Coordinates of C-alpha atoms in Angstrom, one line a residue:
M20 CA 0.0 0.0 0.0
A21 CA 1.2 3.5 -0.8
D22 CA 0.8 4.8 2.8
Y23 CA 2.3 1.7 4.5
P24 CA 4.4 3.4 7.2
S25 CA 6.6 0.7 8.6
S26 CA 10.3 0.2 7.9
I27 CA 9.6 -3.5 7.8
P28 CA 9.5 -4.7 4.2
A29 CA 6.1 -5.5 2.8
P30 CA 5.2 -9.1 2.5
I31 CA 6.1 -11.1 -0.6
D32 CA 3.1 -12.6 -2.2
A33 CA 4.0 -16.3 -2.0
T34 CA 1.4 -17.3 -4.6
Q35 CA 3.2 -15.3 -7.3
T36 CA 6.6 -16.8 -6.8
P37 CA 8.1 -19.5 -9.0
E38 CA 8.5 -21.7 -5.9
W39 CA 4.7 -21.7 -5.3
Q40 CA 4.1 -22.7 -8.9
A41 CA 6.7 -25.4 -8.6
L42 CA 4.9 -26.8 -5.7
R43 CA 1.6 -26.9 -7.6
E44 CA 3.3 -28.7 -10.5
H45 CA 4.9 -31.1 -8.0
L46 CA 1.5 -31.9 -6.4
D47 CA 0.1 -32.6 -9.9
K48 CA 2.9 -35.1 -10.4
L49 CA 2.3 -36.8 -7.1
R50 CA -1.3 -37.2 -7.8
A51 CA -0.7 -38.5 -11.3
S52 CA 1.7 -41.1 -9.9
G53 CA -0.7 -42.3 -7.3
F54 CA 1.3 -41.2 -4.3
S55 CA 1.1 -43.7 -1.5
L56 CA 2.9 -43.7 1.9
K57 CA 3.0 -47.5 1.7
Q58 CA 4.9 -47.3 -1.6
Q59 CA 7.1 -44.5 -0.4
F60 CA 8.3 -46.6 2.5
A61 CA 8.8 -49.6 0.3
N62 CA 10.8 -47.6 -2.3
D63 CA 13.1 -45.7 0.2
P64 CA 14.6 -47.6 3.1
Q65 CA 16.2 -44.3 4.2
R66 CA 12.9 -42.4 4.4
V67 CA 12.6 -42.6 8.2
R68 CA 16.2 -41.6 8.7
K69 CA 15.9 -38.6 6.4
L70 CA 12.7 -37.4 7.9
S71 CA 13.7 -37.8 11.6
F72 CA 15.0 -35.0 13.7
D73 CA 16.1 -34.4 17.3
L74 CA 15.9 -31.6 19.9
P75 CA 17.4 -32.2 23.4
D76 CA 14.3 -33.9 24.8
L77 CA 12.1 -34.5 21.7
H78 CA 12.4 -36.9 18.8
F79 CA 10.5 -36.1 15.6
D80 CA 9.4 -38.5 12.9
L81 CA 8.0 -36.7 9.9
S82 CA 8.1 -39.8 7.6
K83 CA 4.3 -40.4 7.7
N84 CA 3.6 -37.0 6.1
L85 CA 2.5 -36.7 2.5
V86 CA 5.9 -35.5 1.3
T87 CA 8.9 -36.6 -0.7
D88 CA 12.5 -35.5 -0.7
E89 CA 11.5 -33.1 -3.5
T90 CA 8.6 -31.7 -1.5
V91 CA 10.9 -30.9 1.3
R92 CA 13.3 -29.2 -1.0
L93 CA 10.6 -27.2 -2.7
L94 CA 9.1 -26.1 0.7
A95 CA 12.4 -24.9 1.9
A96 CA 12.8 -23.0 -1.4
L97 CA 9.4 -21.4 -0.8
G98 CA 10.6 -20.3 2.7
R99 CA 13.6 -18.6 1.2
A100 CA 11.5 -17.0 -1.5
V101 CA 9.3 -15.3 1.1
H102 CA 12.5 -14.3 3.1
L103 CA 11.6 -16.5 6.1
E104 CA 15.1 -16.5 7.5
E105 CA 15.4 -12.7 7.1
R106 CA 12.1 -12.2 8.9
R107 CA 13.1 -14.6 11.6
D108 CA 16.3 -12.7 12.2
L109 CA 14.4 -9.4 12.3
M110 CA 12.1 -10.9 15.0
F111 CA 15.0 -12.1 17.1
S112 CA 16.8 -8.7 16.8
G113 CA 13.8 -6.7 18.1
A114 CA 12.7 -5.1 14.8
H115 CA 9.0 -3.9 15.0
I116 CA 7.6 -6.8 12.9
N117 CA 4.2 -6.3 14.7
T118 CA 3.5 -3.5 12.2
T119 CA -0.1 -2.7 13.1
E120 CA 0.9 -1.9 16.7
D121 CA 4.4 -0.8 15.8
R122 CA 6.0 -3.2 18.3
A123 CA 8.9 -5.5 18.6
V124 CA 8.1 -9.2 19.0
L125 CA 10.5 -10.5 21.6
H126 CA 9.0 -13.4 23.5
S127 CA 12.3 -15.1 22.8
A128 CA 14.0 -12.5 25.1
L129 CA 11.9 -13.9 28.0
R130 CA 14.1 -17.0 28.1
R131 CA 17.5 -15.6 27.2
P132 CA 20.0 -16.4 29.9
A133 CA 21.4 -13.7 32.3
D134 CA 24.8 -13.8 30.7
E135 CA 23.3 -12.2 27.6
C136 CA 22.4 -9.0 29.4
G137 CA 23.6 -6.1 27.3
Q138 CA 23.3 -8.0 24.0
L139 CA 19.7 -7.0 23.1
I140 CA 19.1 -3.3 23.3
V141 CA 15.7 -2.5 21.8
D142 CA 14.1 1.0 21.8
G143 CA 16.7 2.0 24.3
Q144 CA 16.0 -0.8 26.8
D145 CA 18.2 -3.7 27.8
C146 CA 15.5 -6.3 27.3
V147 CA 17.4 -9.3 28.8
A148 CA 18.4 -7.2 31.9
D149 CA 14.8 -6.1 32.3
V150 CA 13.5 -9.7 32.1
H151 CA 16.0 -10.9 34.7
E152 CA 15.1 -8.1 37.1
V153 CA 11.5 -9.2 37.0
L154 CA 12.4 -12.9 37.2
G155 CA 14.5 -12.1 40.3
R156 CA 11.6 -10.4 42.0
M157 CA 9.3 -13.3 41.0
Y158 CA 11.6 -15.9 42.4
A159 CA 12.1 -14.0 45.7
F160 CA 8.4 -13.6 46.1
A161 CA 7.7 -17.2 45.3
D162 CA 10.3 -18.4 47.8
R163 CA 8.5 -16.4 50.5
V164 CA 5.2 -18.0 49.7
R165 CA 6.6 -21.5 49.3
S166 CA 8.6 -21.3 52.5
G167 CA 5.7 -20.0 54.5
S168 CA 7.3 -16.7 55.4
W169 CA 4.5 -14.9 53.4
R170 CA 1.4 -15.3 55.5
G171 CA -2.2 -14.4 55.2
V172 CA -3.8 -11.7 57.3
S173 CA -4.6 -14.2 60.1
G174 CA -1.0 -15.5 60.2
K175 CA -1.7 -18.8 58.3
R176 CA 0.6 -19.9 55.4
I177 CA -0.7 -20.0 51.9
E178 CA -2.1 -23.3 50.7
T179 CA -4.0 -22.3 47.5
V180 CA -3.3 -19.8 44.7
L181 CA -6.3 -18.4 42.8
S182 CA -5.0 -17.0 39.6
I183 CA -7.4 -14.7 37.7
G184 CA -6.8 -13.9 34.0
I185 CA -8.2 -14.6 30.6
G186 CA -6.8 -15.5 27.2
G187 CA -3.0 -15.7 27.3
S188 CA -3.1 -14.7 31.0
D189 CA -4.9 -18.0 31.7
L190 CA -4.6 -20.6 28.9
G191 CA -0.8 -20.8 29.1
P192 CA -0.5 -21.0 32.9
V193 CA -3.4 -23.5 33.2
M194 CA -1.9 -25.8 30.5
A195 CA 1.6 -25.6 32.1
Y196 CA 0.3 -26.2 35.6
E197 CA -1.6 -29.3 34.5
A198 CA 1.4 -30.5 32.5
L199 CA 3.8 -30.2 35.4
K200 CA 1.7 -31.1 38.3
P201 CA 4.1 -34.0 39.3
Y202 CA 6.7 -31.3 40.0
A203 CA 4.5 -29.2 42.3
D204 CA 6.4 -29.8 45.5
A205 CA 5.4 -27.0 47.9
G206 CA 2.0 -28.3 49.0
I207 CA 0.4 -25.3 47.2
A208 CA -2.4 -25.9 44.8
V209 CA -3.4 -23.5 42.0
R210 CA -6.9 -22.8 40.7
Y211 CA -7.5 -20.6 37.6
V212 CA -10.5 -18.4 37.0
S213 CA -11.0 -16.9 33.5
N214 CA -14.7 -16.9 32.5
I215 CA -16.8 -13.9 33.4
D216 CA -19.7 -16.4 33.9
P217 CA -20.3 -16.2 37.7
N218 CA -20.3 -20.0 37.8
D219 CA -16.5 -20.1 37.2
M220 CA -15.7 -18.0 40.3
A221 CA -18.4 -19.7 42.4
E222 CA -17.1 -23.2 41.7
K223 CA -13.4 -22.3 42.1
T224 CA -13.9 -20.6 45.5
R225 CA -16.7 -22.8 46.9
D226 CA -14.5 -24.8 49.2
L227 CA -11.5 -22.5 49.5
D228 CA -10.2 -21.3 52.9
P229 CA -9.9 -17.5 52.5
E230 CA -7.2 -17.4 55.3
T231 CA -4.9 -19.6 53.2
T232 CA -5.7 -18.2 49.7
L233 CA -3.4 -15.9 47.7
V234 CA -5.1 -14.2 44.7
I235 CA -3.0 -13.3 41.6
I236 CA -4.7 -10.8 39.2
V237 CA -3.2 -11.1 35.8
S238 CA -3.9 -8.1 33.5
K239 CA -1.2 -6.1 31.8
T240 CA -3.3 -2.9 31.8
F241 CA -5.4 -3.8 34.8
T242 CA -8.5 -2.9 32.8
T243 CA -9.4 -6.2 31.1
L244 CA -13.2 -6.4 31.6
E245 CA -13.5 -10.1 32.5
T246 CA -10.4 -10.2 34.7
M247 CA -11.2 -7.0 36.6
T248 CA -14.8 -8.1 37.1
N249 CA -13.6 -11.4 38.5
A250 CA -11.0 -9.6 40.6
R251 CA -13.6 -7.4 42.3
E252 CA -15.8 -10.5 42.8
A253 CA -12.8 -12.4 44.4
R254 CA -12.1 -9.4 46.6
A255 CA -15.7 -9.3 47.8
W256 CA -15.7 -13.0 48.4
L257 CA -12.4 -13.0 50.4
L258 CA -13.3 -10.0 52.6
G259 CA -16.7 -11.3 53.3
A260 CA -15.5 -14.8 54.1
L261 CA -12.7 -13.4 56.4
K262 CA -15.3 -11.3 58.3
E263 CA -17.5 -14.3 58.7
R264 CA -14.7 -16.2 60.3
G265 CA -13.7 -13.3 62.5
A266 CA -10.3 -13.1 60.9
I267 CA -10.9 -9.3 60.2
D268 CA -13.3 -6.7 61.5
D269 CA -15.4 -4.2 59.6
T270 CA -12.9 -1.4 59.5
D271 CA -11.3 -0.1 56.3
A272 CA -7.9 -0.6 57.8
S273 CA -8.6 -4.3 58.4
A274 CA -9.9 -4.8 54.9
A275 CA -6.8 -3.0 53.4
A276 CA -4.5 -5.2 55.4
A277 CA -6.3 -8.3 54.1
I278 CA -6.0 -7.2 50.5
K279 CA -2.3 -6.5 50.8
S280 CA -1.8 -9.9 52.4
H281 CA -3.9 -11.9 50.0
F282 CA -3.7 -10.1 46.6
V283 CA -0.8 -9.6 44.2
A284 CA -0.8 -8.4 40.5
V285 CA 0.8 -9.2 37.2
S286 CA 0.5 -5.8 35.6
T287 CA 2.3 -2.7 34.5
N288 CA -0.4 -0.3 35.6
L289 CA 0.8 0.5 39.1
E290 CA -1.7 3.3 39.6
L291 CA -4.7 1.0 39.1
V292 CA -3.0 -1.8 41.1
S293 CA -2.6 0.6 44.0
D294 CA -6.2 1.8 43.6
F295 CA -7.4 -1.8 43.9
G296 CA -5.5 -2.0 47.3
I297 CA -2.5 -4.1 46.2
D298 CA 0.9 -3.0 47.2
P299 CA 2.7 -1.9 44.0
E300 CA 5.8 -3.7 45.4
N301 CA 3.9 -6.9 44.8
A302 CA 3.1 -6.1 41.1
F303 CA 5.2 -7.9 38.5
G304 CA 5.2 -6.4 35.0
F305 CA 5.9 -7.4 31.4
W306 CA 6.4 -5.5 28.2
S307 CA 4.6 -4.3 25.1
W308 CA 6.8 -6.6 23.0
V309 CA 5.2 -9.7 24.7
G310 CA 1.9 -10.7 23.3
G311 CA -0.5 -12.3 25.8
R312 CA -0.5 -15.7 24.0
Y313 CA 3.3 -15.7 24.1
S314 CA 3.6 -14.7 27.8
V315 CA 3.4 -17.9 29.9
D316 CA 7.2 -17.7 30.4
A317 CA 6.9 -14.0 31.6
A318 CA 5.4 -12.8 34.9
V319 CA 2.1 -14.3 33.7
G320 CA 3.7 -17.6 34.9
L321 CA 3.9 -16.3 38.5
S322 CA 1.5 -19.0 39.7
L323 CA 3.8 -21.6 38.1
V324 CA 6.9 -20.3 39.9
I325 CA 5.0 -20.5 43.2
A326 CA 3.7 -24.0 42.6
L327 CA 6.8 -25.5 41.0
G328 CA 9.6 -23.4 42.3
P329 CA 12.2 -21.2 40.6
R330 CA 14.5 -24.1 39.7
V331 CA 11.8 -25.8 37.7
F332 CA 10.8 -22.6 36.1
E333 CA 14.4 -22.0 35.0
D334 CA 14.4 -25.4 33.4
F335 CA 11.2 -24.4 31.6
L336 CA 12.8 -21.3 30.2
S337 CA 15.9 -23.3 29.2
G338 CA 13.7 -25.5 27.0
F339 CA 12.2 -22.5 25.2
H340 CA 15.7 -21.1 24.7
D341 CA 17.1 -24.3 23.2
V342 CA 14.4 -24.3 20.6
D343 CA 14.9 -20.6 19.9
T344 CA 18.6 -21.2 19.3
Y345 CA 17.9 -24.2 17.1
F346 CA 15.3 -22.4 15.0
A347 CA 17.5 -19.4 14.6
T348 CA 20.6 -21.3 13.5
T349 CA 19.6 -24.5 11.6
P350 CA 19.3 -24.5 7.8
L351 CA 15.7 -24.8 6.6
E352 CA 16.1 -28.2 5.0
R353 CA 17.1 -29.8 8.4
N354 CA 15.2 -27.4 10.6
V355 CA 12.3 -29.5 12.0
V356 CA 10.6 -26.4 13.4
A357 CA 10.6 -24.6 10.0
L358 CA 9.7 -27.8 8.2
M359 CA 6.6 -28.5 10.4
G360 CA 5.4 -25.0 9.6
L361 CA 6.1 -25.3 5.9
I362 CA 4.4 -28.7 5.7
N363 CA 1.4 -27.2 7.4
V364 CA 1.3 -24.6 4.6
W365 CA 1.5 -27.6 2.1
Y366 CA -1.6 -29.1 3.7
V367 CA -3.6 -25.9 4.0
N368 CA -2.8 -24.3 0.6
F369 CA -2.1 -27.2 -1.7
L370 CA -3.9 -30.2 -0.3
K371 CA -6.8 -27.9 1.0
S372 CA -7.0 -29.3 4.5
P373 CA -8.3 -26.5 6.8
T374 CA -7.9 -28.2 10.1
H375 CA -5.0 -29.7 12.2
A376 CA -5.3 -32.0 15.2
V377 CA -2.9 -32.1 18.1
L378 CA -3.2 -35.4 20.0
P379 CA -1.1 -35.7 23.1
Y380 CA -0.8 -39.2 24.5
D381 CA -0.1 -37.9 28.0
Q382 CA -3.0 -36.9 30.2
H383 CA -0.9 -34.1 31.8
L384 CA -1.1 -32.4 28.4
H385 CA -4.9 -32.5 28.2
R386 CA -5.0 -28.6 28.1
F387 CA -2.3 -28.4 25.4
P388 CA -4.8 -28.4 22.4
A389 CA -6.8 -25.6 24.0
Y390 CA -3.6 -23.5 24.5
L391 CA -2.6 -24.1 20.9
Q392 CA -6.0 -22.9 19.7
Q393 CA -5.3 -19.4 20.9
L394 CA -1.6 -19.5 20.0
T395 CA -2.3 -20.5 16.4
M396 CA -5.7 -19.2 15.5
E397 CA -5.5 -15.8 17.2
S398 CA -2.1 -15.4 15.5
N399 CA -2.9 -16.5 12.0
G400 CA -6.7 -16.4 11.7
K401 CA -6.6 -13.3 9.5
S402 CA -7.4 -12.2 6.0
T403 CA -5.2 -9.0 5.9
R404 CA -1.4 -9.0 5.5
W405 CA 1.0 -7.0 7.6
D406 CA 1.0 -4.1 5.1
G407 CA -2.8 -3.8 5.1
T408 CA -3.3 -5.6 1.8
P409 CA -5.7 -8.6 1.5
A410 CA -4.3 -12.1 1.9
T411 CA -3.8 -13.9 -1.4
T412 CA -4.5 -17.4 -0.3
E413 CA -6.1 -19.4 2.5
T414 CA -4.7 -18.6 5.9
G415 CA -4.9 -20.1 9.4
E416 CA -5.6 -23.6 10.4
V417 CA -8.4 -24.7 12.8
F418 CA -6.3 -26.3 15.6
W419 CA -8.1 -28.8 17.8
G420 CA -7.5 -32.0 19.7
E421 CA -7.9 -34.2 22.7
A422 CA -5.7 -36.3 24.9
G423 CA -5.4 -39.9 23.7
T424 CA -6.9 -42.5 24.2
N425 CA -10.0 -40.4 24.9
G426 CA -10.0 -39.0 21.4
Q427 CA -9.9 -42.5 19.9
H428 CA -13.4 -43.0 21.3
A429 CA -14.6 -39.7 20.1
F430 CA -13.5 -38.4 16.7
Y431 CA -10.8 -40.8 15.4
Q432 CA -13.5 -42.4 13.2
L433 CA -13.5 -39.1 11.2
I434 CA -9.7 -38.9 10.8
H435 CA -9.4 -42.6 9.8
Q436 CA -12.3 -42.8 7.3
G437 CA -13.7 -39.3 6.9
R438 CA -11.9 -36.2 5.8
M439 CA -8.1 -35.8 5.8
V440 CA -6.9 -34.1 9.0
P441 CA -3.1 -33.7 9.4
A442 CA -2.3 -34.6 13.0
D443 CA 0.6 -34.3 15.5
F444 CA 0.8 -37.2 17.9
I445 CA 2.8 -36.4 21.1
A446 CA 4.0 -39.0 23.6
F447 CA 6.7 -39.7 26.2
A448 CA 8.8 -42.7 26.9
N449 CA 8.6 -42.3 30.6
T450 CA 5.7 -41.5 33.0
P451 CA 5.8 -40.2 36.5
N452 CA 3.0 -42.6 37.4
P453 CA 4.0 -46.1 36.2
A454 CA 1.4 -48.8 36.7
K455 CA 0.9 -52.5 36.1
D456 CA -2.2 -54.5 35.1
G457 CA -1.0 -57.9 36.1
A458 CA 2.1 -58.4 34.1
Q459 CA 1.1 -55.7 31.6
D460 CA 3.0 -52.3 31.8
V461 CA 0.1 -49.9 31.4
H462 CA 2.2 -47.1 30.0
E463 CA 3.4 -49.5 27.3
L464 CA -0.2 -50.4 26.6
F465 CA -0.9 -46.7 26.2
L466 CA 2.1 -46.1 23.9
G467 CA 1.0 -49.1 21.9
N468 CA -2.1 -47.1 21.0
F469 CA 0.0 -44.0 20.2
L470 CA 2.1 -46.1 17.7
A471 CA -0.9 -48.0 16.3
Q472 CA -2.9 -44.9 15.4
T473 CA -0.2 -43.3 13.2
K474 CA 0.5 -46.7 11.5
A475 CA -3.1 -47.2 10.7
L476 CA -3.5 -43.7 9.5
A477 CA -0.5 -44.0 7.2
F478 CA -0.9 -47.4 5.8
G479 CA -4.6 -48.3 6.2
K480 CA -6.1 -51.7 5.5
T481 CA -6.9 -53.0 2.0
A482 CA -10.1 -54.8 0.8
D483 CA -8.1 -58.0 0.4
E484 CA -6.9 -57.8 4.0
V485 CA -10.5 -57.3 5.2
R486 CA -11.7 -60.2 3.1
A487 CA -9.0 -62.4 4.5
E488 CA -10.6 -61.9 8.0
G489 CA -13.8 -63.6 6.7
T490 CA -15.8 -60.3 6.4
A491 CA -19.0 -60.5 4.3
E492 CA -18.5 -58.9 1.0
W493 CA -21.1 -56.2 1.4
M494 CA -19.3 -55.1 4.6
V495 CA -15.8 -55.0 3.1
P496 CA -16.0 -51.3 2.0
A497 CA -17.0 -50.1 5.5
R498 CA -14.0 -51.9 7.1
C499 CA -11.4 -50.7 4.7
F500 CA -8.9 -47.9 5.6
G501 CA -7.5 -45.9 2.8
G502 CA -4.3 -44.8 4.6
N503 CA -2.4 -41.8 3.4
R504 CA -3.6 -39.8 6.4
P505 CA -0.6 -37.6 7.4
T506 CA 0.8 -37.5 10.9
T507 CA 3.9 -36.3 12.7
S508 CA 5.1 -38.2 15.7
I509 CA 6.8 -36.3 18.5
F510 CA 8.3 -38.7 21.0
G511 CA 9.9 -37.3 24.2
V512 CA 12.0 -38.8 26.9
G513 CA 9.7 -37.5 29.6
L514 CA 7.3 -34.6 30.2
D515 CA 9.3 -32.3 32.4
A516 CA 9.6 -28.5 32.5
H517 CA 12.4 -28.4 29.9
A518 CA 10.5 -30.6 27.4
L519 CA 7.4 -28.6 27.9
G520 CA 9.3 -25.4 27.1
E521 CA 10.6 -27.0 24.0
L522 CA 7.1 -28.0 22.9
I523 CA 5.6 -24.6 23.4
A524 CA 8.5 -22.8 21.6
L525 CA 8.1 -25.4 18.8
Y526 CA 4.5 -24.3 18.1
E527 CA 5.3 -20.6 18.6
H528 CA 7.8 -20.8 15.8
I529 CA 5.6 -23.0 13.6
T530 CA 3.0 -20.3 13.9
F531 CA 5.6 -17.7 12.9
V532 CA 6.6 -19.7 9.8
E533 CA 3.1 -20.1 8.6
G534 CA 2.3 -16.4 9.2
T535 CA 5.4 -15.4 7.2
V536 CA 4.4 -17.4 4.2
W537 CA 0.9 -16.0 4.3
G538 CA 2.2 -12.4 4.9
L539 CA 0.4 -12.0 8.2
D540 CA 1.2 -10.0 11.3
S541 CA 0.9 -13.0 13.7
Y542 CA 1.2 -10.8 16.7
D543 CA -1.9 -8.5 16.7
Q544 CA -5.5 -9.6 17.3
W545 CA -7.8 -6.9 16.0
G546 CA -10.4 -9.6 15.4
V547 CA -11.3 -9.8 19.1
E548 CA -12.1 -6.1 19.4
L549 CA -15.5 -5.7 17.7
G550 CA -17.3 -8.2 19.9
K551 CA -16.0 -6.5 23.0
Q552 CA -17.1 -3.1 21.8
L553 CA -20.6 -4.3 21.0
A554 CA -20.9 -6.1 24.4
K555 CA -20.5 -2.7 26.1
Q556 CA -23.2 -1.3 24.0
I557 CA -25.6 -4.2 24.3
T558 CA -25.3 -4.9 28.1
P559 CA -27.4 -1.8 29.1
A560 CA -30.2 -3.0 26.8
F561 CA -31.1 -5.7 29.3
H562 CA -32.8 -3.0 31.4
D563 CA -32.8 0.2 29.2
D564 CA -35.5 0.4 26.6
E565 CA -33.7 3.2 24.7
A566 CA -30.5 1.0 24.4
L567 CA -32.7 -1.9 23.4
S568 CA -34.3 0.1 20.6
A569 CA -30.8 0.7 19.1
Q570 CA -30.2 -3.0 18.6
D571 CA -31.0 -5.2 15.5
A572 CA -34.2 -7.3 15.4
S573 CA -32.5 -10.5 16.4
T574 CA -30.7 -9.0 19.4
Q575 CA -34.0 -7.4 20.5
A576 CA -35.8 -10.7 20.3
L577 CA -33.1 -12.5 22.3
I578 CA -33.1 -9.8 25.0
A579 CA -36.9 -10.0 25.1
F580 CA -36.5 -13.7 25.9
Y581 CA -34.0 -12.9 28.6
R582 CA -36.4 -10.3 30.2
K583 CA -39.2 -12.8 30.2
N584 CA -37.3 -15.7 31.7
R585 CA -34.7 -14.2 34.0
R586 CA -35.6 -15.0 37.6

C-alpha cells in the first residue's frame, strides 16, 4: 500500500513466486503417480532416517507426512522465496515486525540467559536485563510463599493460589500447571478463573479457605473487563469470608491489610494496582513486546513459579531457549521447526486441508490443544497481510485436539475414514506414574495405542486384508482404511519442564513460519475487538429500553426472551 508506514519490508506474495508454482506442479505429479505412503516406505529404506530430527528432549518422525525429498526441497525454497530466514532474524533482533501496533516481537527474550544481558538493546532498553530483574523479584516472592514466610492476614501460610486472568493470561498457565503437576512440591495448589460467567468464580472458591488463599490478578493494563470483574468478585468473596470467620473486622484498615496480604498483581499499571488495594511492590510487570498468548514464560507464569519453584521454572525457560537457538541457526532443510510450519502450509494451501489435530498421548497435556487454539488461531486467523493488503490465499488452520486415548473413542472415526486431518501425535517414553495391570505395563499399553494410530492412518487396510478376515463382501468397504492420512510423531523422553518449554516454543515458531508465508502480522489480534465493543453497547439493553431500541431485530428478540425468563 502507498501509505504503509513501517520500515519492515512489505510481505512477498508467495502465490506469485516460481516456488509456489513449482509446488503446484509437484503436487500434480504426485497425484498422477498415485502417491502412496506405503509405496514411499517400500521404495526408500532411508525415508525414516531422512525425515527424523532431534531436539534435546524430543524426537520427531515426519516420515508419515505426504511429502517426498522433492517436497521438502521445494518447501524450503518457498521459505527462502518469502524471506523466512530474514524475517526470523528481524524478529529475534527486536525489529518492529508487529506492524499494526508498531511493536517488537520478543517473547524469545523472556528466556535468554542472564549472561546475555547487554546484548539485546531495543528501543533504548536492555531487554534481557529487564527480564531478569522481574524474574529475580518473582523468584524472591515465590520463595517467600513456598517457605511460609509470606502469611495471610490471620497468620496462616498460603495453601492455594487463585489466579485470575483470561486468554493468554490464563490458557498458558493452566496448561503448564496441569502438564507439570508432578513437580509441584510445595503443597500449594493452584486454581484458575477466567470466565466472566459467575459459575466459574463460584465453583473455584466454593471450598476455599480465605485465610490460606493468595489471589493473583493477571492483567497487563489492569483494565481487562473479564479479569477485573472477577478480581472485584474475588475481593468481595475474600473480605466477606474473612469477616464471617472473625479473621478481620469491619474497619477499612482491616480490609486494606487483608487485600495486601492476599492479593498480588501481574500488571504494568501500578496506579490502578494501588487503587485496587494491592501494594505496588507486589506487582510484576511485562512489556509491550510480549503478546498475551506468548507470555506464559513471563510474569504471567507467577503461579507456576509459586507451585513449582524457581529451579523448575528455570528449566522451563531453558527448554524454550534451546528451541529458539535451534530455529535461529539451523538451515531450513534440516530445521524441523521450520519444516513443520512449511508442511502445514503444504496441507492448507495445496492439499486444501483446513484443520489440524494435536493429539497428546499424555493426560498431563490435556489442556495443550486448547492452549494451541489461541496461539495459532489468534495469531494466523486473519485475512489481511502485515502491510494492510488482502491475503492472497487461505490462511490459518483450525487447531483442535484431545488427549489420547480419549480421542480414539470420540473423533478418530473421522480422521481414519472421513476427511483428511493432518495430526501431530505427542507421547513420552517415561511416565511419573508407572502402573501394572497384572504383568502388563500400562504405559506400554498406552504407547501401543500411540504407535498403532499413526501406523493405521498412514498405511490403512486393504479390501483383500479385510476379506482375509472372513468379512462378508457387502461389509468390506465399510471396514477398509484408505491410509495416506498424514501424521507427525513427537516422542519425548519425559514430560518435564524443559521438554514442555521445547514443545511450546516449537509451536510458537511453527505459527511464525506459517504467518510469514501468508504475509500475516501474527502478533496482533484486532479480530477480538468488535465483539468486546458491541458487548459494552448491548449490556445496558437488558434494562434500558432506549438502548434496546438501538439493537437489531435478532438481538432485540433475544433480550426479550431474557427479560421474560430471568428469575
